[in-house]
mmCIF file of C-alpha atoms in Angstrom:
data_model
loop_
_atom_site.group_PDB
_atom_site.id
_atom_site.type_symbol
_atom_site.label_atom_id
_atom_site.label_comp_id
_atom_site.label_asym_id
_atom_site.label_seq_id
_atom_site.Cartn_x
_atom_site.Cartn_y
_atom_site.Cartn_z
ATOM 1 C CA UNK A 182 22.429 -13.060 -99.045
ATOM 2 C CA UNK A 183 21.429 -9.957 -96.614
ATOM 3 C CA UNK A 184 22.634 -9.852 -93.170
ATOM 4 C CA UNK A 185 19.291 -8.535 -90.821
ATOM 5 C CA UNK A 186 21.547 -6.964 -87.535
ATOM 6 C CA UNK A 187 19.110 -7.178 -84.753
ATOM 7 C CA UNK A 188 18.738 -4.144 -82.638
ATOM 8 C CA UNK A 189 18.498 -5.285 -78.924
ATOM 9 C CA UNK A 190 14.935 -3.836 -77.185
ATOM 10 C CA UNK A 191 16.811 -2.510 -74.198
ATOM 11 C CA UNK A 192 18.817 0.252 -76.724
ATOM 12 C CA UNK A 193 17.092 3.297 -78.012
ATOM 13 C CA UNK A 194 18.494 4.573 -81.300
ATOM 14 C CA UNK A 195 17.364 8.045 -82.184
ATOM 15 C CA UNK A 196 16.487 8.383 -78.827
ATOM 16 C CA UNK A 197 16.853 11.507 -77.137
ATOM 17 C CA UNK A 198 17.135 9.945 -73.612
ATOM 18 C CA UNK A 199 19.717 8.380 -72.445
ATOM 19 C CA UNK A 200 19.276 4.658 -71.601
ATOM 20 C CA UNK A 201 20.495 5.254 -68.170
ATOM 21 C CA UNK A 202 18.524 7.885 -66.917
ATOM 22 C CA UNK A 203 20.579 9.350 -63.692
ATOM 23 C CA UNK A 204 18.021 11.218 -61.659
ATOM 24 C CA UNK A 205 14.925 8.418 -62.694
ATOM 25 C CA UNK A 206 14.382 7.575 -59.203
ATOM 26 C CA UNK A 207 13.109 4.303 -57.753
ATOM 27 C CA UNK A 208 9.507 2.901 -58.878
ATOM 28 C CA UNK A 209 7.521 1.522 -55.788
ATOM 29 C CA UNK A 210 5.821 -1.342 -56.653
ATOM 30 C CA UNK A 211 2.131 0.007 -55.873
ATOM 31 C CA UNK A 212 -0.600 1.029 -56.865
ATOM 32 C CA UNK A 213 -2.179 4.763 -57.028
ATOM 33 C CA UNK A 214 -3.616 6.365 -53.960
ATOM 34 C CA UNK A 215 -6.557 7.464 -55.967
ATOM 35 C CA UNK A 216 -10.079 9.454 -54.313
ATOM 36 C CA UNK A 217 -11.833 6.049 -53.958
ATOM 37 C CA UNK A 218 -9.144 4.862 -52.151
ATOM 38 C CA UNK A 219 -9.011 7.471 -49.717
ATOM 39 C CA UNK A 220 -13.125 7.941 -49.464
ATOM 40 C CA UNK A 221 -13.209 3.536 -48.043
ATOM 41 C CA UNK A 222 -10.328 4.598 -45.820
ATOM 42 C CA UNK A 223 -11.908 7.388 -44.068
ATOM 43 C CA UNK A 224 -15.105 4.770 -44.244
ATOM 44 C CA UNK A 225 -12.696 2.100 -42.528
ATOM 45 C CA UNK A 226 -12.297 4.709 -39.610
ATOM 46 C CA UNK A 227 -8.451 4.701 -40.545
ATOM 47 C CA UNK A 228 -6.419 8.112 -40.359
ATOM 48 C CA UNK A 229 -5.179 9.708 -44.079
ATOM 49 C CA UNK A 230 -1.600 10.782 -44.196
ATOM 50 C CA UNK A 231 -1.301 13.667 -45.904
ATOM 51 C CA UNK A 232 2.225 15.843 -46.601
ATOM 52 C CA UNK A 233 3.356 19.087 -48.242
ATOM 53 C CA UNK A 234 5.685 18.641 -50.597
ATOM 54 C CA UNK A 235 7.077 20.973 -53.557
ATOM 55 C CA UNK A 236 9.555 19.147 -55.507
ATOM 56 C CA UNK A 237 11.520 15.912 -57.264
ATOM 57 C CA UNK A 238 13.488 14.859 -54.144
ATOM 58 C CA UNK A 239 11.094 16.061 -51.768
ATOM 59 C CA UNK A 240 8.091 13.999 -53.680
ATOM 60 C CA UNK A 241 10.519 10.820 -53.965
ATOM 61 C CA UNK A 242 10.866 10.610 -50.329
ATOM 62 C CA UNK A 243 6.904 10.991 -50.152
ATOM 63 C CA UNK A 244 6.473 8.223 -52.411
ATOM 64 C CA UNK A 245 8.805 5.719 -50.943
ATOM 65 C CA UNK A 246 7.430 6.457 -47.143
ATOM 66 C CA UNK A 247 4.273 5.470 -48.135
ATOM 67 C CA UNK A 248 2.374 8.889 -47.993
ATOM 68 C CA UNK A 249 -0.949 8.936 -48.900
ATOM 69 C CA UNK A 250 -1.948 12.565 -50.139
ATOM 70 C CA UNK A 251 1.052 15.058 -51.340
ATOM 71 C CA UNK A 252 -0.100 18.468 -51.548
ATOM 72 C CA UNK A 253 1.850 20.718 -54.112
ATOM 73 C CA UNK A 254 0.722 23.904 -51.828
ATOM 74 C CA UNK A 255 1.160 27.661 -52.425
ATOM 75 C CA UNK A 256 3.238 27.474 -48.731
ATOM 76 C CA UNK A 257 6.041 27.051 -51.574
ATOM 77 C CA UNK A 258 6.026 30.757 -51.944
ATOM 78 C CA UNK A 259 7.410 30.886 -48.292
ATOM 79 C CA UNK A 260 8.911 27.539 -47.778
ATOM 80 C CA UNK A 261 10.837 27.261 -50.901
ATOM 81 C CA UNK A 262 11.146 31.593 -52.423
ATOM 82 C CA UNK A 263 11.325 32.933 -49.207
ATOM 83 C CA UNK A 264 8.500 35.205 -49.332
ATOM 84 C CA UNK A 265 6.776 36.276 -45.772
ATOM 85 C CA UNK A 266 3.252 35.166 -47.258
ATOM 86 C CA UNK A 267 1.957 32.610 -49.774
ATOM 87 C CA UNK A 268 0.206 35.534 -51.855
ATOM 88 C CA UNK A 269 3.209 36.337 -53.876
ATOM 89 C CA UNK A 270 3.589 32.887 -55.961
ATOM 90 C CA UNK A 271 2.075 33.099 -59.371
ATOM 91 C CA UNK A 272 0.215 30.129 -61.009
ATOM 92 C CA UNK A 273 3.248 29.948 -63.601
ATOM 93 C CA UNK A 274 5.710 29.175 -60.326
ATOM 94 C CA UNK A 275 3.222 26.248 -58.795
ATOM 95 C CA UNK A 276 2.861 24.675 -62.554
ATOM 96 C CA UNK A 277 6.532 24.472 -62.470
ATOM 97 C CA UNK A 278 6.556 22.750 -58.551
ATOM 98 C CA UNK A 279 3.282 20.756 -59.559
ATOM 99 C CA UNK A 280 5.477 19.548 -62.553
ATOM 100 C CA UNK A 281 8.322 17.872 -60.671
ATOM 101 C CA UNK A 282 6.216 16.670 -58.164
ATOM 102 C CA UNK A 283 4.262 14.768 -60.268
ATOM 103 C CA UNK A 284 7.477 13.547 -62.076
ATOM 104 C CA UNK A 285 8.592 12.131 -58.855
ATOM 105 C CA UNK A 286 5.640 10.449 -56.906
ATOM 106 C CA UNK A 287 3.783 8.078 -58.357
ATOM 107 C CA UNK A 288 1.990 6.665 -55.694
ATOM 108 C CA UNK A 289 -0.091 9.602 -53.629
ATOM 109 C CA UNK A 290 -3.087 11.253 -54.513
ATOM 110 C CA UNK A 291 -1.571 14.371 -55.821
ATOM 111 C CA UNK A 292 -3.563 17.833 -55.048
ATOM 112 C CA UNK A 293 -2.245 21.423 -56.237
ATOM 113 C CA UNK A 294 -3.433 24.451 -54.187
ATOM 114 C CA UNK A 295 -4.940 27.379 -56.590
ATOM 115 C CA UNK A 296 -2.901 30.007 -55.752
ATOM 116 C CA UNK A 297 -3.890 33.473 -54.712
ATOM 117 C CA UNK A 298 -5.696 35.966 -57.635
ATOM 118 C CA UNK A 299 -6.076 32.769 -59.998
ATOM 119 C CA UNK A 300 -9.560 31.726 -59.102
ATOM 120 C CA UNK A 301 -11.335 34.577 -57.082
ATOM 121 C CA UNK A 302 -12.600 36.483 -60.254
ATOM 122 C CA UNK A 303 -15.610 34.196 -61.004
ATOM 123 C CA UNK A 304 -15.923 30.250 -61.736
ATOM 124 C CA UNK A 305 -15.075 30.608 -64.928
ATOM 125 C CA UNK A 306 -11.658 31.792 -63.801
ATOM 126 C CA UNK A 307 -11.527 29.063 -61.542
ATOM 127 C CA UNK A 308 -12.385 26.227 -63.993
ATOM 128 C CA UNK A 309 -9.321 27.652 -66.654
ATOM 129 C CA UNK A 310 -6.837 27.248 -63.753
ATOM 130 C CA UNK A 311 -8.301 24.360 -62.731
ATOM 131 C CA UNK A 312 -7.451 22.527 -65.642
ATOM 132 C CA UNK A 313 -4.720 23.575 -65.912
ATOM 133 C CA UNK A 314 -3.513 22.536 -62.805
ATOM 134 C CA UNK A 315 -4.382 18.960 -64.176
ATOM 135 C CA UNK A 316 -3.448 19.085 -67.269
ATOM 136 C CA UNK A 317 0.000 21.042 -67.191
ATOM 137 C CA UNK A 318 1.504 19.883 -63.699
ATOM 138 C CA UNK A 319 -0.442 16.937 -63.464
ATOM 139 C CA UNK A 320 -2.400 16.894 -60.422
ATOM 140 C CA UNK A 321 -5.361 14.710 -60.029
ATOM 141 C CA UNK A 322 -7.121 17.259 -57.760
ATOM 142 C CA UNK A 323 -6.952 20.538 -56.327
ATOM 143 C CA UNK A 324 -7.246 22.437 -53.269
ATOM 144 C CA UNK A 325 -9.453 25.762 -52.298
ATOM 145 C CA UNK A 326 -9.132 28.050 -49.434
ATOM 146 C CA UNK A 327 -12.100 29.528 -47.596
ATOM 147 C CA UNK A 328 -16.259 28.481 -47.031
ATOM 148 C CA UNK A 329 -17.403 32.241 -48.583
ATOM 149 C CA UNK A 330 -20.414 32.346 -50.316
ATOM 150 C CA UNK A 331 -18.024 32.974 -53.558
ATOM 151 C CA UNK A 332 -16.159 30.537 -52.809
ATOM 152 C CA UNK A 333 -18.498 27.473 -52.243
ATOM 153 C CA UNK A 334 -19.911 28.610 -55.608
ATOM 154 C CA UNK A 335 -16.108 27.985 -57.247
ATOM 155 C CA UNK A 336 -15.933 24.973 -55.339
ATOM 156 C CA UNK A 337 -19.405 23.840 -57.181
ATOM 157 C CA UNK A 338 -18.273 25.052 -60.169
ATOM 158 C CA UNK A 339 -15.268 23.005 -60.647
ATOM 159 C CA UNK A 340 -17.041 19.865 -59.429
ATOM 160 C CA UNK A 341 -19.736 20.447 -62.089
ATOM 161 C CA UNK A 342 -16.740 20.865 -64.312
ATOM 162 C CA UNK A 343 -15.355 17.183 -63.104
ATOM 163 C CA UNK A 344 -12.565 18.965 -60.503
ATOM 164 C CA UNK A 345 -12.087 16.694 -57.700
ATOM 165 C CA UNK A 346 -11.921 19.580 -55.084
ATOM 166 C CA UNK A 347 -10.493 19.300 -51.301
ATOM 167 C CA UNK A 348 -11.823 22.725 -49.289
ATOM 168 C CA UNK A 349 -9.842 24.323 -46.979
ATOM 169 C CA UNK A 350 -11.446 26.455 -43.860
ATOM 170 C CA UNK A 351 -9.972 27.938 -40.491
ATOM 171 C CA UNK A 352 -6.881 30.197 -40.976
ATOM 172 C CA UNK A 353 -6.537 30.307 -44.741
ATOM 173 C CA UNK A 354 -3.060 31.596 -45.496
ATOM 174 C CA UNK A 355 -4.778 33.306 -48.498
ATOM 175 C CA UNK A 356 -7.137 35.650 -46.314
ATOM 176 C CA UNK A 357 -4.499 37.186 -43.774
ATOM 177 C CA UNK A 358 -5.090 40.794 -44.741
ATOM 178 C CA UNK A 359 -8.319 40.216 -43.777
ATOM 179 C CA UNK A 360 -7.494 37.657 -41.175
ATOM 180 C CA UNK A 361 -5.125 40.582 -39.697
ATOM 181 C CA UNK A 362 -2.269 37.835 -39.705
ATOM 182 C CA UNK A 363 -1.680 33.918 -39.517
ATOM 183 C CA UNK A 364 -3.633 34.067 -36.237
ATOM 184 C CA UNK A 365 -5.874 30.496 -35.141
ATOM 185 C CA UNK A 366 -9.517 30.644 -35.942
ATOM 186 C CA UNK A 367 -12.731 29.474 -34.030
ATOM 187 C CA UNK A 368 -11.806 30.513 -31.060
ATOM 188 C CA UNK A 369 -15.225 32.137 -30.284
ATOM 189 C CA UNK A 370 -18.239 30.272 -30.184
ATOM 190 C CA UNK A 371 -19.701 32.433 -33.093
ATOM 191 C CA UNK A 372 -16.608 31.858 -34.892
ATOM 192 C CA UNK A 373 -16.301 28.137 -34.417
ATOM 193 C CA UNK A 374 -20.048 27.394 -35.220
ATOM 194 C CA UNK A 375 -19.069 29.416 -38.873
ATOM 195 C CA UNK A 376 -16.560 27.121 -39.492
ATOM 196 C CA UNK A 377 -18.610 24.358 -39.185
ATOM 197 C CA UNK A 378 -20.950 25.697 -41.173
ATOM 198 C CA UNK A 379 -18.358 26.795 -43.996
ATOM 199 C CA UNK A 380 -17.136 22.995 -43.892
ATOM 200 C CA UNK A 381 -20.550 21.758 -44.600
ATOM 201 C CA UNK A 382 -21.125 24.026 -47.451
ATOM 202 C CA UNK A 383 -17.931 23.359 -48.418
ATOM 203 C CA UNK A 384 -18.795 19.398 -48.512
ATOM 204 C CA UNK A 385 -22.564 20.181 -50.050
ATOM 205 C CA UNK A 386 -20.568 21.827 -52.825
ATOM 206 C CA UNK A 387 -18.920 18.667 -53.634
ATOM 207 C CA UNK A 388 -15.946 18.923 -51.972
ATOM 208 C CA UNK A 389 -14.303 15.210 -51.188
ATOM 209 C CA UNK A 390 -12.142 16.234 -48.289
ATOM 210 C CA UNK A 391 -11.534 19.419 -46.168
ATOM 211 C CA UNK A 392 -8.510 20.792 -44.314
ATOM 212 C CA UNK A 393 -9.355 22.446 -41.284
ATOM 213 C CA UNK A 394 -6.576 24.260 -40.096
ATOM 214 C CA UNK A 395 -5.349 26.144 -36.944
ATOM 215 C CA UNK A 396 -8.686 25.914 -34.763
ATOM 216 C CA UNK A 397 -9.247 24.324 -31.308
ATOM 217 C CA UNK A 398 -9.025 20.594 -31.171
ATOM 218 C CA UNK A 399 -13.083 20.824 -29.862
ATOM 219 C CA UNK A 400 -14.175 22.830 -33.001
ATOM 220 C CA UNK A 401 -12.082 20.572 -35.470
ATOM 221 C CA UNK A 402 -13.893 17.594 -33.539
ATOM 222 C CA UNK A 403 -17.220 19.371 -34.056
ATOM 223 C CA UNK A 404 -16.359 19.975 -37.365
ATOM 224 C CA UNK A 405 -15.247 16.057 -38.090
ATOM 225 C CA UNK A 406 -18.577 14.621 -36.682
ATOM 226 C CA UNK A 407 -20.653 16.997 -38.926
ATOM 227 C CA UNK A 408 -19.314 15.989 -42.424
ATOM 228 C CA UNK A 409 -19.348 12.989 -44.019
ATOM 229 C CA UNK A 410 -16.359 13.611 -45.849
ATOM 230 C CA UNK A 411 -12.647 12.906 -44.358
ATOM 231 C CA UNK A 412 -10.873 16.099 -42.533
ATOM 232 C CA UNK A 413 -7.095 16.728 -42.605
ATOM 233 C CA UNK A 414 -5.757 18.391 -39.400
ATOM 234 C CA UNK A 415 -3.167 20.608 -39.290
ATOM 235 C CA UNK A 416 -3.020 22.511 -35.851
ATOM 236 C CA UNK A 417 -6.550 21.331 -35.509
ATOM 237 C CA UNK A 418 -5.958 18.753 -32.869
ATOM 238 C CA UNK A 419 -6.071 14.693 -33.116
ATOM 239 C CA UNK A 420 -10.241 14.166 -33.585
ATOM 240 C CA UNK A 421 -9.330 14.840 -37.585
ATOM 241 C CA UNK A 422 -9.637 12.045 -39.885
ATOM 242 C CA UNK A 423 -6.298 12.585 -41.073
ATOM 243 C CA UNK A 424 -2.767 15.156 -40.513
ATOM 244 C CA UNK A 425 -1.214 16.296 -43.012
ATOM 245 C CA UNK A 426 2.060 18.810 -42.521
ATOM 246 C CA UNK A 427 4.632 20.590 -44.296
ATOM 247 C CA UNK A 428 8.000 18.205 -45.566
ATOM 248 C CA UNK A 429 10.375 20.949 -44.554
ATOM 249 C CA UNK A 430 9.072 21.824 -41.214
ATOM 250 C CA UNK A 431 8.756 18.324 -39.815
ATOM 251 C CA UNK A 432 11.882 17.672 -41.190
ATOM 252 C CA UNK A 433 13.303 20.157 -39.197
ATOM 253 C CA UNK A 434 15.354 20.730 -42.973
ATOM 254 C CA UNK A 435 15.961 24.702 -43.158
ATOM 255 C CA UNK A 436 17.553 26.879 -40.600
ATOM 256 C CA UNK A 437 17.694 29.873 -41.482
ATOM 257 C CA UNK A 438 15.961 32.459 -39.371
ATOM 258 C CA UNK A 439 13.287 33.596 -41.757
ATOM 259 C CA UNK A 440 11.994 29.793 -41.824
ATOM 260 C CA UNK A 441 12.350 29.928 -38.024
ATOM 261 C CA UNK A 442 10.026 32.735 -37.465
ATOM 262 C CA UNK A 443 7.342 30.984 -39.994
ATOM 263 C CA UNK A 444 7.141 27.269 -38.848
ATOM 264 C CA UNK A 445 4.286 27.575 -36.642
ATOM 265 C CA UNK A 446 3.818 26.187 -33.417
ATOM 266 C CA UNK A 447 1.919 22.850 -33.662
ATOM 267 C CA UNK A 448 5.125 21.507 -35.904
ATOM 268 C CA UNK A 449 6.435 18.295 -34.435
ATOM 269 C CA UNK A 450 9.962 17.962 -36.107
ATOM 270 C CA UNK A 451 10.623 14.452 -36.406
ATOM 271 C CA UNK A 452 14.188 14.941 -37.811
ATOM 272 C CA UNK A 453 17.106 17.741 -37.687
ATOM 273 C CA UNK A 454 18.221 17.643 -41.482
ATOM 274 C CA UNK A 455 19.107 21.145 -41.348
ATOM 275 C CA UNK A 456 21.774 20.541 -38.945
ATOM 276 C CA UNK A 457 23.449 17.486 -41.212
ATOM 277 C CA UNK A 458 22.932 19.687 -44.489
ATOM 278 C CA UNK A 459 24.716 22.327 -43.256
ATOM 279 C CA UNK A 460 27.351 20.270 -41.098
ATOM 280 C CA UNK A 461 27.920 18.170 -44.335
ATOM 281 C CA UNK A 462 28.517 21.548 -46.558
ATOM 282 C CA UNK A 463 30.455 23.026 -44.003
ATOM 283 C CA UNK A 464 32.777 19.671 -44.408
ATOM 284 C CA UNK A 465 32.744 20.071 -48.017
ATOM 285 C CA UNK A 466 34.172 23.534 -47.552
ATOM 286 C CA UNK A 467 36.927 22.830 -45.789
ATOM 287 C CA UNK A 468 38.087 20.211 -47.562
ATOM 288 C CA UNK A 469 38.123 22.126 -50.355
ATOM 289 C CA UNK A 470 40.439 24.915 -48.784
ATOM 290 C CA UNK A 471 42.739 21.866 -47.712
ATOM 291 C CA UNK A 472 43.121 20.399 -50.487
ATOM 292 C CA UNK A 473 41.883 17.116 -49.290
ATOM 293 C CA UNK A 474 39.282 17.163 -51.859
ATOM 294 C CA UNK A 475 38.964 15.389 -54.369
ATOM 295 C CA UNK A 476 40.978 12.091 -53.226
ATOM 296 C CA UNK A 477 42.236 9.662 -55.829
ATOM 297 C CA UNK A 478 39.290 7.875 -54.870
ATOM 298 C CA UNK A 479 37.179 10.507 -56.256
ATOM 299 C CA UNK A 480 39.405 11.656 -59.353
ATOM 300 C CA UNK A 481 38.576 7.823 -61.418
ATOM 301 C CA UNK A 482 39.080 9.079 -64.870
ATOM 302 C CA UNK A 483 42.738 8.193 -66.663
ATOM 303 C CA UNK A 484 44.041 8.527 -69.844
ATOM 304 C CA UNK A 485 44.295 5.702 -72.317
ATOM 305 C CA UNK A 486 47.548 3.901 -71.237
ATOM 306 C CA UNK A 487 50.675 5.424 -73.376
ATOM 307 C CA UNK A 488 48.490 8.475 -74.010
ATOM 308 C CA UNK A 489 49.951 11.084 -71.080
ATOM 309 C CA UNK A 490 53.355 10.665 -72.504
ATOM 310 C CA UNK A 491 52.271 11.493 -75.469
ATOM 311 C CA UNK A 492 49.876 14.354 -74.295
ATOM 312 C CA UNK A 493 52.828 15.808 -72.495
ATOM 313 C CA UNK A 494 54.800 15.898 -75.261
ATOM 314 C CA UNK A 495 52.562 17.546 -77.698
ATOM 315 C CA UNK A 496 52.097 20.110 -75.191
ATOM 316 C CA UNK A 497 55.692 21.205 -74.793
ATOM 317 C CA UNK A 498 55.653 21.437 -78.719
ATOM 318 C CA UNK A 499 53.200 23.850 -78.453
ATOM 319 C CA UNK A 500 55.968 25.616 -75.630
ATOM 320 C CA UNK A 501 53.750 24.524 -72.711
ATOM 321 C CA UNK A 502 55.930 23.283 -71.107
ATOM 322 C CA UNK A 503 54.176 24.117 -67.247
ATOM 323 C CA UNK A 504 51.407 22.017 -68.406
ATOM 324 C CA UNK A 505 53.184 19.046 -69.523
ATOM 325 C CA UNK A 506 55.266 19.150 -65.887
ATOM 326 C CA UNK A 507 51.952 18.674 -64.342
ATOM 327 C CA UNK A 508 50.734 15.904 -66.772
ATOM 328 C CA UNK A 509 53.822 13.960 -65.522
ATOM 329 C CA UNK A 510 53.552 14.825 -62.022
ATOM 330 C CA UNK A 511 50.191 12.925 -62.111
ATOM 331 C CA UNK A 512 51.009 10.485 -64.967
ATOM 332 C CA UNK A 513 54.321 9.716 -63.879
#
């Protein structure tokens, strides 16, 4: 007679994973944010939440809030290396942050910002990082900076290529050599009237959405009315069809003073994290030095029972003896 053992479904032999996996993160119980989703709410008249995000924890949080859009942007070369622009940040360095963003939300639309000197060349440059953009870090769209001529025919080029494409126009973090700094845009009539225009060659190229950043409220209402495609506002006043703005700043989460002299002005914070992270570590440092760290309560791991006086005593036969004393001092 042959015994057949039953393996239960719930265990994974041969598995590489572990069957509780620690850092798996909670799975909200909805469905994608996807492009069609977005295009009938911009239709419904109601606003798109949109919000910068560059990580694991920082997309969880995203996801469980009920964010629409998270952007993986190249702002991670300032927010999250340090660096005084966004040019800096190679495509290798975003496919790593698109990665664990898509990892942990699974909600949002999810857009990844080509990053400076990996699209500029021609369209065909454009396209390869493009795709993989989508296919490496799993984004389900990406995001373009600037209404230039070249541009627009990138934009084109990637939507002929089946892209999904969100434009970008006003200050365009990209540009600021040219720019002569992060300065606001449109602030002359010639310049506003370009930036509509950009926006709506920008849209003709295919483009389902466009950020319009750091102009007058009057221009990004302009703007708005012109396309038939949603806007996202950041320092572009309230006539946008959606906000969108960066998890760190309006989390008020880092304070050092290189992030202080970066997070712009139009920033609401709606929290101080920075001050409870660094309270809370400054906590964990002293207890440390007082020795009131670790507690019982946070040392739960014993030996078998009978096994410390044993322990102890194998260790004097080896002569040490210093070690076994401490063994019983905990043990005993």
């Amino acid at each position: 007679t042959t015994t057949t053992t039953t393996t239960p479904s719930s265990s994974r032999p041969m598995s590489s994973k572990p069957r509780d996996v620690v850092y798996g993160g909670p799975k909200p119980p909805v469905e994608r944010f996807t492009l069609r989703k977005l295009a009938a709410k911009y239709r419904r008249g109601e606003r798109i939440t949109m919000v910068t995000a560059y990580d694991y924890p920082s997309a969880v949080h995203v996801d469980l809030a009920g964010v629409d859009v998270c952007l993986v942007g190249d702002s991670a070369a300032m927010v999250v290396h340090g660096h005084d622009t966004t040019l800096p940040i190679t495509l290798e360095e975003m496919l790593s942050h698109f990665r664990a963003v898509a990892r942990g939300a699974s909600r949002p639309l999810l857009i990844g910002d080509l990053p400076f000197g990996s699209y500029e060349r021609d369209p065909a440059q454009a396209i390869e990082t493009a795709t993989r953009i989508m296919k490496e870090g799993g984004m389900d769209a990406v995001k373009l900076e600037g209404g230039s001529p070249a541009r627009v025919r990138a934009a084109r080029a990637l939507v002929d290529a089946g892209v999904a494409v969100m434009g970008h126009v006003g200050l365009t973090p990209q540009s600021i050599s040219v720019l002569g700094g992060f300065r606001p845009q449109g602030r002359s009539h010639d310049e506003a009237a370009d930036i509509v225009e950009r926006a709506l060659a920008l849209q003709d190229a295919g483009c389902f959405s466009v950020v319009l950043e750091c102009v007058p409220a009057a221009v990004a209402a302009a703007t708005t009315a012109a396309l038939r495609v949603p806007t996202i506002g950041i320092g572009a006043g309230g006539a946008c069809s959606g906000q969108v703005l960066v998890y760190h700043d309006l989390l008020g989460f880092t304070q050092h003073p290189h992030h202080a002299a970066v997070t712009p002005k139009f920033c609401k914070r709606y929290a101080n994290v920075g001050e409870v992270i660094t309270g809370a570590l400054a906590a964990f440092r002293e207890e440390v030095e007082n020795g009131s760290f670790p507690s019982v309560a946070f040392s739960p791991y014993e030996l078998r029972e009978g096994d410390a006086a044993r322990f102890a005593a194998a260790l004097r036969e080896r002569g040490l003896g210093e070690a076994a004393g401490a063994v019983e001092e905990l043990e005993g």
